[in-house]
XYZ file of C-alpha atoms in Angstrom:
631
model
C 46.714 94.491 33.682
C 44.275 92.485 30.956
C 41.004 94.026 29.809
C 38.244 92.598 32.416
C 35.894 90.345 30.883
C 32.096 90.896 29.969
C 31.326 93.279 27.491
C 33.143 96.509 26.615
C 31.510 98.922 29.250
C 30.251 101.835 27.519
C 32.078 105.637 27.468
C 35.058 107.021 25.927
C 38.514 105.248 25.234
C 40.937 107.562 27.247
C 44.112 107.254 27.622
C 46.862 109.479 30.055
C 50.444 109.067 29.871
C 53.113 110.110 32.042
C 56.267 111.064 30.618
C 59.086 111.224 33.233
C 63.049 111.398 33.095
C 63.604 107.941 32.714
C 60.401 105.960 32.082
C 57.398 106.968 30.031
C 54.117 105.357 30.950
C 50.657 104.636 29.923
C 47.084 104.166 31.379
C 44.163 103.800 29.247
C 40.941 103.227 30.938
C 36.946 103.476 29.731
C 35.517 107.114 30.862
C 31.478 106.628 31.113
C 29.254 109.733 30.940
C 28.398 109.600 34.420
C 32.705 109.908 35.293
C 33.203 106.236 36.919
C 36.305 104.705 35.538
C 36.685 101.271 34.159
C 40.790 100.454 34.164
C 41.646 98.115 30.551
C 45.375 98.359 30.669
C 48.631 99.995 31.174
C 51.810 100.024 29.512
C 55.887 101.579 30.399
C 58.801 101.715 28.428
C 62.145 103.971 28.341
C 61.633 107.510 27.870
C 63.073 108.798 24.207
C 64.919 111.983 24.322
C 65.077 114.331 27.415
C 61.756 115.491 29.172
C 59.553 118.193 27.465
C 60.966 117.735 24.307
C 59.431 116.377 20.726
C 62.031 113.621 20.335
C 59.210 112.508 23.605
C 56.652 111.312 21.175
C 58.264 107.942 19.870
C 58.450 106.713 23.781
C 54.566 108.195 24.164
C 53.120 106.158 21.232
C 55.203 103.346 22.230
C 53.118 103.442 25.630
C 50.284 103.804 24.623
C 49.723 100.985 21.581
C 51.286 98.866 24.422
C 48.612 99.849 26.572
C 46.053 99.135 23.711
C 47.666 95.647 22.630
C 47.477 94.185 26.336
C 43.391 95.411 26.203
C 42.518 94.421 22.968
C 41.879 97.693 21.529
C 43.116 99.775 18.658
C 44.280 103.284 18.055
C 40.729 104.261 15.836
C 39.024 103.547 19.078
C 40.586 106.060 21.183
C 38.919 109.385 21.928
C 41.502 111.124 23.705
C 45.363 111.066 24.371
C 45.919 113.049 27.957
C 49.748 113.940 28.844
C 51.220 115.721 32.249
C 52.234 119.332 31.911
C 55.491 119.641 34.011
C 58.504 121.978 33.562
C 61.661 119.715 32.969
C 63.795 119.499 36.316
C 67.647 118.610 35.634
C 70.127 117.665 37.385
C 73.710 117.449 37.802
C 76.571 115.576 40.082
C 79.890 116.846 41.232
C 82.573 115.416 43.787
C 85.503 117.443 44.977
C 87.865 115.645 47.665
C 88.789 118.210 50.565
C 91.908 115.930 52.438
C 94.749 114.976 50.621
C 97.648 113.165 51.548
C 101.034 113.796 50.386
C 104.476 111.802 51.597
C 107.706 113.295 50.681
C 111.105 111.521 50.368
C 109.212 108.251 49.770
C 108.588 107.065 53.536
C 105.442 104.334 52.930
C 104.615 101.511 51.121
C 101.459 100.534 52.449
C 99.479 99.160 49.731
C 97.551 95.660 49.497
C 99.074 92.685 47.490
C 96.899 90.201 47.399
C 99.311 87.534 48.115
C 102.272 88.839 50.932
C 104.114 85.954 51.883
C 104.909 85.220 55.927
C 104.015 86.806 58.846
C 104.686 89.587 61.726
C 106.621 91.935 61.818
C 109.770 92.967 60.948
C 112.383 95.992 61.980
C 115.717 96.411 60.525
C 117.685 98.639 58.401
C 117.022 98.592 54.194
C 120.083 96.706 52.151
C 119.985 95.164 48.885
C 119.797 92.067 47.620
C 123.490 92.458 46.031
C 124.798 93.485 49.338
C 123.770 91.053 52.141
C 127.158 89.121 51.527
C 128.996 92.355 52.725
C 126.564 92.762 55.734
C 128.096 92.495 59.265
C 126.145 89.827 61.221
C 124.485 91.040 64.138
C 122.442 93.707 62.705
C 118.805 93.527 61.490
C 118.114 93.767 57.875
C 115.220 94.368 55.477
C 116.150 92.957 52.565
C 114.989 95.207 49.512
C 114.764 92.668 45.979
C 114.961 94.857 42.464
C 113.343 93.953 39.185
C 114.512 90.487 37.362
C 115.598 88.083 40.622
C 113.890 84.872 40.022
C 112.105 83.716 43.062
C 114.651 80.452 43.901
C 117.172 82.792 43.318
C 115.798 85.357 46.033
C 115.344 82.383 48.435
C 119.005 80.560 47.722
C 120.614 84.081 48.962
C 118.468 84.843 51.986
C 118.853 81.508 52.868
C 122.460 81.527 52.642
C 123.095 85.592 54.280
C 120.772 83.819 57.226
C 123.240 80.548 57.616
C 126.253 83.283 57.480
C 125.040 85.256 60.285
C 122.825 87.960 58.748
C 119.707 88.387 60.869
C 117.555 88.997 57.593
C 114.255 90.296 59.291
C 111.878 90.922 56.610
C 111.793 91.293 52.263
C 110.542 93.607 49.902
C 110.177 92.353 46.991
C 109.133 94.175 42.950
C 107.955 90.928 41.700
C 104.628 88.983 42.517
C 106.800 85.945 44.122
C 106.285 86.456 48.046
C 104.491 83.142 49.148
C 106.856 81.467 46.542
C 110.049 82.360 48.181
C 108.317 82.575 51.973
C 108.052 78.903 51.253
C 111.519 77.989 50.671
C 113.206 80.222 53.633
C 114.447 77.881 56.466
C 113.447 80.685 59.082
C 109.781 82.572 57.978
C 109.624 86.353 57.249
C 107.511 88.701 56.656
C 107.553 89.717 53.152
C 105.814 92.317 50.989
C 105.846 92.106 47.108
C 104.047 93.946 44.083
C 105.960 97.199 44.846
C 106.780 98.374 41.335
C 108.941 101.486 42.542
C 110.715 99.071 44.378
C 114.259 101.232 43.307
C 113.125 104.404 44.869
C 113.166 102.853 48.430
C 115.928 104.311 50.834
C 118.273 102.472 51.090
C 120.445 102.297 54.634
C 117.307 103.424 56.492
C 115.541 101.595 59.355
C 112.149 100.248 57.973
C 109.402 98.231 59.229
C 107.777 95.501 57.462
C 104.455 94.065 58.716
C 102.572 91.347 57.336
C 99.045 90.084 59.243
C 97.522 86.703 59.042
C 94.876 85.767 56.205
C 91.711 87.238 57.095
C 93.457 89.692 59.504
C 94.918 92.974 59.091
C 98.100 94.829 60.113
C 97.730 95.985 63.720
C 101.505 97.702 64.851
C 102.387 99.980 61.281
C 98.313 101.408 61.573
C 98.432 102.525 65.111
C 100.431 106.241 65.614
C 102.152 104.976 68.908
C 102.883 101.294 66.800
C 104.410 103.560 64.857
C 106.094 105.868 67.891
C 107.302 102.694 69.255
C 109.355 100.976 66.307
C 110.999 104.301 65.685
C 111.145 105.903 68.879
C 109.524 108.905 68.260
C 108.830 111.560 70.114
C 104.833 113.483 70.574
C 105.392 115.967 67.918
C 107.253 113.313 65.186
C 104.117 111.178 66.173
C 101.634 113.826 65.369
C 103.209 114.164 61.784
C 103.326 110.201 60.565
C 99.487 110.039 62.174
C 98.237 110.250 58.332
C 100.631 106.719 57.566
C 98.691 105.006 59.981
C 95.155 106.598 58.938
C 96.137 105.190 54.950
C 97.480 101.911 56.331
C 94.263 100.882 58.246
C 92.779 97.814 57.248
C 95.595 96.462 54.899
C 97.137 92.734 55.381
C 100.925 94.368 54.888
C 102.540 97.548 54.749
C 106.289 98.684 54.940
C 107.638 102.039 56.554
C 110.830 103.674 55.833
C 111.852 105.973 58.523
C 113.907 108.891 56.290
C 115.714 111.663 58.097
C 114.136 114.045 56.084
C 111.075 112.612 54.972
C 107.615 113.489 56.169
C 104.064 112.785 55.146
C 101.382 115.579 55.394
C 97.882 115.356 55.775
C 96.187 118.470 54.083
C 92.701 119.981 53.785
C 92.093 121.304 50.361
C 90.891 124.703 50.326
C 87.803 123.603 48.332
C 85.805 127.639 49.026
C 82.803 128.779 49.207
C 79.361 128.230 48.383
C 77.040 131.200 47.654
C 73.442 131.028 48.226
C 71.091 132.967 47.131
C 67.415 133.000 48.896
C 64.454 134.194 50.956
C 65.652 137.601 50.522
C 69.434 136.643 51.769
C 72.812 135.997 50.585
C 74.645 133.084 52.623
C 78.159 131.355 52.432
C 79.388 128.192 53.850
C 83.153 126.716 53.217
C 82.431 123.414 51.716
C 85.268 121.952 53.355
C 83.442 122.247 56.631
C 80.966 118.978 55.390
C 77.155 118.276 54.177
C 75.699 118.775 57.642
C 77.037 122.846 57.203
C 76.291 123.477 53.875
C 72.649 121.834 54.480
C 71.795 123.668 57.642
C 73.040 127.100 55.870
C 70.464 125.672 52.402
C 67.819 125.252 54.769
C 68.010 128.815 55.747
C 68.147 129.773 52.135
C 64.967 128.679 50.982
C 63.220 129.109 48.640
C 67.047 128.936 46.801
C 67.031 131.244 43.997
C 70.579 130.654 42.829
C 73.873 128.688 43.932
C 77.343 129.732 42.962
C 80.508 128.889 43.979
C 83.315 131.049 44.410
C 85.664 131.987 41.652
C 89.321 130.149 40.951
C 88.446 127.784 43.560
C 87.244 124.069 43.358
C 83.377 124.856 44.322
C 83.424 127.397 41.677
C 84.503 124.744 39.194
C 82.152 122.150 40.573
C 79.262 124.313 39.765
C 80.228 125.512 36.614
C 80.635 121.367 35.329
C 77.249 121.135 36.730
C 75.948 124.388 34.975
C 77.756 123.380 31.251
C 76.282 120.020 31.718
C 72.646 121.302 32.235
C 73.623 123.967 29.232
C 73.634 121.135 26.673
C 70.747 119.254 28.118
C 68.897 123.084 27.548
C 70.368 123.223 23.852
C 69.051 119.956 23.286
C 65.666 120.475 25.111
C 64.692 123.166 22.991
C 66.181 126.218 24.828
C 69.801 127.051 23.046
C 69.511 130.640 23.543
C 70.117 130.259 27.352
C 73.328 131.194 28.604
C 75.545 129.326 31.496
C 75.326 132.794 33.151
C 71.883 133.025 33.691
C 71.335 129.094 35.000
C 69.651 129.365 38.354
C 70.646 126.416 40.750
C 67.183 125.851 42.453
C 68.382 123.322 44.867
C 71.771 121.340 46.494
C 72.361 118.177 48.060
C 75.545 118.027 50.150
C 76.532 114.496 51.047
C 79.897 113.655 53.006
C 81.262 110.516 51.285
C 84.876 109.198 50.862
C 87.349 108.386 47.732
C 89.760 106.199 47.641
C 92.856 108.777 46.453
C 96.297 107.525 45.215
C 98.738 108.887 47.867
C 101.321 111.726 46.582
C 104.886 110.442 46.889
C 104.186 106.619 47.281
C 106.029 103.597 45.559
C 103.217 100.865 45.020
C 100.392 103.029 43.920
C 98.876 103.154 47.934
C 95.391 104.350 48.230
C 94.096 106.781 51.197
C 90.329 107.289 51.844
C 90.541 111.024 51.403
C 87.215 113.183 52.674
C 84.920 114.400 49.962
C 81.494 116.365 49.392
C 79.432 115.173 46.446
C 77.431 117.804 45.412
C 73.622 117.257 43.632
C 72.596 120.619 41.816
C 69.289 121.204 39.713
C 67.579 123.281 37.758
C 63.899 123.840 36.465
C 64.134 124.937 32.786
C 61.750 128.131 31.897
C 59.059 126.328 29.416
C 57.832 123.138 28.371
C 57.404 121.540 25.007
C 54.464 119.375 25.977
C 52.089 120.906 23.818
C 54.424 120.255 20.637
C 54.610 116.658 22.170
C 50.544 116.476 22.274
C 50.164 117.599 18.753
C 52.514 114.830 17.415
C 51.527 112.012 19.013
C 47.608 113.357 18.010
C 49.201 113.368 14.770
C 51.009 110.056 15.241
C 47.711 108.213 16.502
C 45.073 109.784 14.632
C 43.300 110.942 17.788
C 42.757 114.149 20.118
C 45.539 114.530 22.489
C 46.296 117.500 25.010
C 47.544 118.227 28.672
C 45.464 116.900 31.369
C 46.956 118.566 33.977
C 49.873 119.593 36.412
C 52.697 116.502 37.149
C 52.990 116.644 41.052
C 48.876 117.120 41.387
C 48.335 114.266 38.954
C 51.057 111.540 40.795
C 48.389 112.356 43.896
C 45.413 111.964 42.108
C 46.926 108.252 41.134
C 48.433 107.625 44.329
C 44.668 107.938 45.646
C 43.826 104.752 44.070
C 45.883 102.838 46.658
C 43.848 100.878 48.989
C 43.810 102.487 52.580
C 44.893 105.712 51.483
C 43.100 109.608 51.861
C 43.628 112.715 52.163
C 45.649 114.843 52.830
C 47.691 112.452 51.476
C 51.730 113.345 50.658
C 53.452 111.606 48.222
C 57.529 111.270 47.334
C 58.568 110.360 43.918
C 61.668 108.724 43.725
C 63.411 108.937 40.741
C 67.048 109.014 39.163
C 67.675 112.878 38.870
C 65.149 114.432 41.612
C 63.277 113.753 44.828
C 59.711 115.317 44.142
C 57.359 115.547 46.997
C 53.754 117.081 46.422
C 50.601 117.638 48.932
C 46.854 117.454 48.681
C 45.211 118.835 51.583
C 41.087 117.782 52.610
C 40.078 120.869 50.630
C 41.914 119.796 47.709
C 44.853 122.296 47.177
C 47.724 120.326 45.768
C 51.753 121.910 46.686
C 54.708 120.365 45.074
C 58.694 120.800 45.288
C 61.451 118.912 43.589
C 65.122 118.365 45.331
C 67.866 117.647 44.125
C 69.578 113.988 44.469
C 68.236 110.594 43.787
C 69.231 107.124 42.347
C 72.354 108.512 40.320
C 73.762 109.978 43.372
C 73.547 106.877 45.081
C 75.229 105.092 42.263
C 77.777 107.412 42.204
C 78.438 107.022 45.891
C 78.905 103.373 45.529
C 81.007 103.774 42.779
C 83.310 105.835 44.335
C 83.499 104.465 48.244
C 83.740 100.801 47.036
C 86.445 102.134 43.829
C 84.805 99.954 41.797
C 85.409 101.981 38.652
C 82.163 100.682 36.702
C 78.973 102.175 36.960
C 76.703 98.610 36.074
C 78.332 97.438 38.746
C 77.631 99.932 41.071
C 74.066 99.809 40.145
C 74.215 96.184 40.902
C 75.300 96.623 44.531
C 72.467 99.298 44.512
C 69.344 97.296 43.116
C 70.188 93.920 44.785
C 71.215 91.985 47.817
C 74.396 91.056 48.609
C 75.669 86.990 49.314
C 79.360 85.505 49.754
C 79.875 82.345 48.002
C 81.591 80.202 50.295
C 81.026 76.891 48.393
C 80.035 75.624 44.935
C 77.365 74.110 46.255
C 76.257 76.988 49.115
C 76.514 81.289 49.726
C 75.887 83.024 52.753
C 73.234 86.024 52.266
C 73.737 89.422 53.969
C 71.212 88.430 56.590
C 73.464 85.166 57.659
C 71.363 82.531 56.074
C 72.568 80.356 54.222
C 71.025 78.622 51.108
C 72.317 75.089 49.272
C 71.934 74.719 45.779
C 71.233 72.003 43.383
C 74.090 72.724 40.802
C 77.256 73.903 41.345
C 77.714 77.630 41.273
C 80.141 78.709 38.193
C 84.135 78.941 39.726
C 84.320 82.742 38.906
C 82.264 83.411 42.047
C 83.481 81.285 44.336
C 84.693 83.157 47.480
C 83.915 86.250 46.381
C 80.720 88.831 47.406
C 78.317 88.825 45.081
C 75.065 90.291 44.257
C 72.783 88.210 43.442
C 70.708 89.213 40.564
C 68.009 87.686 38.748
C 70.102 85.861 36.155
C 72.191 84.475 39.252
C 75.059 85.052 41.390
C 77.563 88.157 39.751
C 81.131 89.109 41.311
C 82.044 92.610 42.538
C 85.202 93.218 41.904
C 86.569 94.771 45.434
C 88.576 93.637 48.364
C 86.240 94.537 51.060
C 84.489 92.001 53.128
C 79.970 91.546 52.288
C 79.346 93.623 55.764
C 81.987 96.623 54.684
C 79.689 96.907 51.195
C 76.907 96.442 52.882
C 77.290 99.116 55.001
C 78.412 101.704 52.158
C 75.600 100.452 50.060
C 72.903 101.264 52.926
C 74.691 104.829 53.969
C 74.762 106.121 50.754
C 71.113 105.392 50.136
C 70.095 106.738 53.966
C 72.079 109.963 52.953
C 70.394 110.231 49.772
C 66.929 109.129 49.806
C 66.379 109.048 53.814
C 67.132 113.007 54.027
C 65.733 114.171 50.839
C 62.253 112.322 51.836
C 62.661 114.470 55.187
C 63.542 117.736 53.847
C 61.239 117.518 50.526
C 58.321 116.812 53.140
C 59.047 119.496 55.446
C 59.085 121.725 52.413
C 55.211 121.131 51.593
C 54.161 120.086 55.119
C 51.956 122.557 56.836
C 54.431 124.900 58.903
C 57.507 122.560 57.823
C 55.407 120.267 60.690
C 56.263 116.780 60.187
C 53.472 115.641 62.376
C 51.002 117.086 60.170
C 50.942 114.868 57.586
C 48.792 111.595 57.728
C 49.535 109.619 54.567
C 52.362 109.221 52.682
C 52.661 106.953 49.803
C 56.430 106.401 47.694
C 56.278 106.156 44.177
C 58.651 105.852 41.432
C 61.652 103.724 40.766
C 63.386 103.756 43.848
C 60.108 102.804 45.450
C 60.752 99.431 44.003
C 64.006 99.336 45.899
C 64.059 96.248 47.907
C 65.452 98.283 51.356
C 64.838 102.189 50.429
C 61.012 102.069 51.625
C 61.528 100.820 54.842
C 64.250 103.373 55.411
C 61.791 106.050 54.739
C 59.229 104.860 56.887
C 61.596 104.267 59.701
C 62.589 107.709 59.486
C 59.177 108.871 59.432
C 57.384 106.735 61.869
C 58.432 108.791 65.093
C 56.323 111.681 63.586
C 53.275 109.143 63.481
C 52.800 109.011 59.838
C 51.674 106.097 57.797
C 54.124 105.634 54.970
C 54.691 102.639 52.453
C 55.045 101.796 48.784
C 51.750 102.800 47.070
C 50.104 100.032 44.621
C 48.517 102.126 41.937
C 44.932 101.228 40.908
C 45.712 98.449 43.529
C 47.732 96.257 40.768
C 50.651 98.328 39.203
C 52.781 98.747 42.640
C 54.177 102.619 43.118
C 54.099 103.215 39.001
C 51.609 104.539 36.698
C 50.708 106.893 39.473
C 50.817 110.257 37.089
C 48.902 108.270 34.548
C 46.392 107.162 36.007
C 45.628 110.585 37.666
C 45.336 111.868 34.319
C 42.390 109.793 33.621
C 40.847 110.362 36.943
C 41.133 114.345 36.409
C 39.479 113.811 33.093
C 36.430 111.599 34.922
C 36.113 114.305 37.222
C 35.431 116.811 34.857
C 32.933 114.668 32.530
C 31.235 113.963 35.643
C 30.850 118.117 36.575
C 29.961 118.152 32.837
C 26.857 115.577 33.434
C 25.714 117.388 36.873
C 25.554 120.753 35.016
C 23.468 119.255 32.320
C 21.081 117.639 34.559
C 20.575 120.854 36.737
């Protein structure tokens, strides 16, 4: 926003600036004696060093000559420098898986090549390559191919056990040659390749081999009574291969080796328990029995005083990473003399997620969705350094600076400049560490909380449910629709339209999902189909920001009454996000609330908010300064 035009209204130069986790941003704005406001300019960039701290001040003057370049003005000009008072809140992530799976004596091979060769399936009993010329014809075979065969090689002897009488059912192969030697077999199997512990598989043991048809995926090997049928099992063998079929859903192929002795377990960690500490109570809940639990038992908890998990177990161990990391954010924020011991966990997200898990005892790396709990802890440090911060960048710029007020009262003072908005008016700041939710009622008393889990979480939930091993990426799938390239010249976006373009989209996309960013079209590197990340995309941010809005509201609401609140107005970051808004209002329109993106000073969207309700605090009290002089 430019300075308006006409000449320079008259008043003081004042300037407020917000520094926040992530972002540090400016509002500078003409103060006249009588308190009106006249807006020149604002100003963000990246926050320098953590919250609270003086390694703040480069990011503040940054802001604020930013703010001054885009209105013409200079740094002499400036009477005062106003900054928010607010007592660092950090926060840490943790994910602990509570299933495991575990096969013994080596009974699946049920990962994903990309490229199986043939199709259906196969059931017959495991030989080697080296000994289909001794095989008695008659009997089916799976035909299990070691390191070094050349492909032709592999096809010339198949073809020729076939023509001798072998019924040669289905291959298993180490090397990456499956379509190559489907294609020169006079009679079609399936075939499954890529298995790198190709010589641990039994031997003399009947197996099934199962390969589906491109764009399909394996229907007999991932049902329990597929399963109960190729080997004849009875209801209690059944019950224990159930976890083979859970790990072989969705794949294209997948081979199982029935063992006499082998079995495959599916096993609930014993993850423990979570101690809360609040409202006067002590509470546990096993975090192995899921989010929805441990939530319901937090709710009952608060105000939470303290979280700790119990001793030698995985909880315990999840907190304490969480506490160690917030240790050296303390050290570094000016507080080294605190120990890990005395870090109070003021609040917990518990989401239920899953993570893809290489499976104990397989031969091709498979991969098993295994339950988890990801686990969103923070803490509000004792003190601020703000002051310290004030008196450098007063030092840096040559002019007054001090703390104008109170974060969460100032972000509603700001969101108040949105057109169509009053009080009481509730607002949610959406940021990357913390949810923060404040209230200011008709009579002008302002409440404000701060829970944990936000944008990181998300991006950690992606990151793990998709595998995608790289956290840009996951932030990709996060900030930005999703399209499948389906031609150089069109994609398909998540909605089902589909949009032609002029040149010809660059060949590392093509067929793959994509998201499509400002600087075009980029891959993500995963298997699953655009609905599948889609879907995990949209859960993870429902989980996150969709029941942190509701329980950070219900926390300042009148009575924990939903229905009492009129306005509601997102701000921060995630407010930008181009699907979490309407999520949020969804959620709260049943409860008759008006909710939406606020638009700052009715130009800067859902930022600045904190900034600019630093100037309006300091309008409001020259203007009580100019009605006491006049009376």
């Amino acid at each position: 926003m430019g300075a308006r035009e006409g000449a320079p209204p008259e008043g003081l130069l004042v300037v407020g600036v917000d520094i926040g986790n992530s972002t540090t941003e400016a509002c500078l704005a003409v103060v006249a004696p009588d308190g009106s406001i006249t807006y020149l300019g604002t100003d963000l960039t990246r926050t320098t060093g953590v919250k609270g701290t003086p390694d703040n001040t480069e990011g503040a003057l940054k802001a604020i000559r930013g703010a001054l370049a885009s209105a013409g003005r200079s740094a002499g000009q400036v009477e005062t420098v106003l900054l928010n008072e607010a007592t660092p809140v950090i926060s840490g992530l943790a994910m602990e898986t509570i299933t495991e799976t575990i096969i013994t004596e080596s009974t699946m091979i049920g990962h994903n090549p990309t490229t199986p060769g043939g199709g259906g399936l196969g059931v017959g009993t495991t030989r080697s390559i080296g000994e289909l010329g001794e095989q008695q014809p008659g009997e089916p075979v799976v035909c299990v191919v070691p390191h070094g065969w050349d492909f032709d090689d592999v096809a010339a002897t198949l073809n020729a056990a076939v023509a001798a009488g072998v019924d040669v059912v289905a291959a298993i192969l180490a090397g990456d040659d499956a379509v190559l030697v489907t294609n020169r077999l006079a009679r079609p199997i399936p075939v499954v390749d890529e298995v790198s512990a190709v010589e641990k598989v039994p031997l003399g043991m009947l197996a099934a081999v199962e390969v589906a048809a491109p764009g399909r995926t394996i229907r007999t090997l991932s049902n329990s009574y597929g399963l109960a049928t190729v080997f004849d099992l009875d209801p209690v063998q059944t019950r224990q291969v159930s976890p083979v079929a859970r790990a072989l859903t969705g794949n294209r192929s997948a081979v199982v080796v029935r063992t006499p002795t082998g079995d495959v377990t599916d096993r609930r960690i014993p993850v423990g328990e979570l101690v809360l500490h609040g409202a006067g109570k002590t509470l546990r809940v096993d975090v192995d029995a899921g989010a929805e639990a441990i939530m319901e038992v937090v709710g009952r908890a608060q105000p939470l005083d303290d979280a700790r998990g119990e001793p030698g177990t995985h909880v315990g161990g999840m907190l304490a990473q969480v506490r160690d990391t917030m240790a050296d954010v303390m050290d570094v924020a000016g507080q080294p003399d605190v120990p890990v011991s005395d870090i109070a966990i003021r609040d917990v997200l518990a989401v239920d997620t899953f993570v893809p898990a290489e499976v104990r005892g397989g031969l091709a790396g498979e991969v098993a969705l295994e339950n988890a709990v990801a686990l969103a802890a923070m803490v509000r440090t004792s003190r601020s350094r703000m002051q310290l911060v004030a008196d450098l960048v007063s030092e840096g710029l040559g002019a007054a600076a001090g703390i104008g007020g109170v974060e969460g009262e100032m972000a509603v003072g700001g969101a108040l400049t949105t057109p169509g908005v009053d009080r009481p008016i509730a607002v949610l700041d959406l940021g990357g560490g913390s949810t923060d939710a404040a209230l200011l009622t008709r009579e002008g008393e302002c409440t404000a909380v701060h829970v944990a889990g936000a944008g990181e979480l998300v991006t950690k939930l992606i990151d793990s449910e998709l595998a995608l091993g790289d956290r840009e990426v996951a932030e990709g799938v996060k900030w930005f629709p999703l399209g499948k390239v389906e031609s150089f010249f069109h994609l398909r976006h998540e909605d089902g339209t589909v949009e032609f373009v002029d040149q010809p989209l660059p060949p590392h996309v093509f067929a793959r999902v994509v998201v499509l960013t400002p600087d075009g079209p980029a891959p993500v590197p995963t298997r699953h189909g655009l609905d599948h990340v889609r879907r995990v995309r949209r859960e993870a941010k429902r989980r996150v920001f969709v029941v942190n809005a509701l329980r950070a509201l219900r926390q300042v609401a009148p009575g924990g009454n939903l229905r009492a609140l009129e306005f509601v107005v997102l701000l921060g970051g995630s407010a930008l996000d181009f699907e979490i808004p309407d999520m949020i209002a969804d959620a709260l329109a049943p409860h008759g609330i008006v909710c939406g993106t606020g638009n700052v000073l009715g130009t800067e969207g859902p930022r600045n908010a904190v900034a600019s309700g630093l100037v309006r605090a300091h309008a409001a009290l020259v203007a009580e300064e100019a009605r006491c002089r006049s009376s």
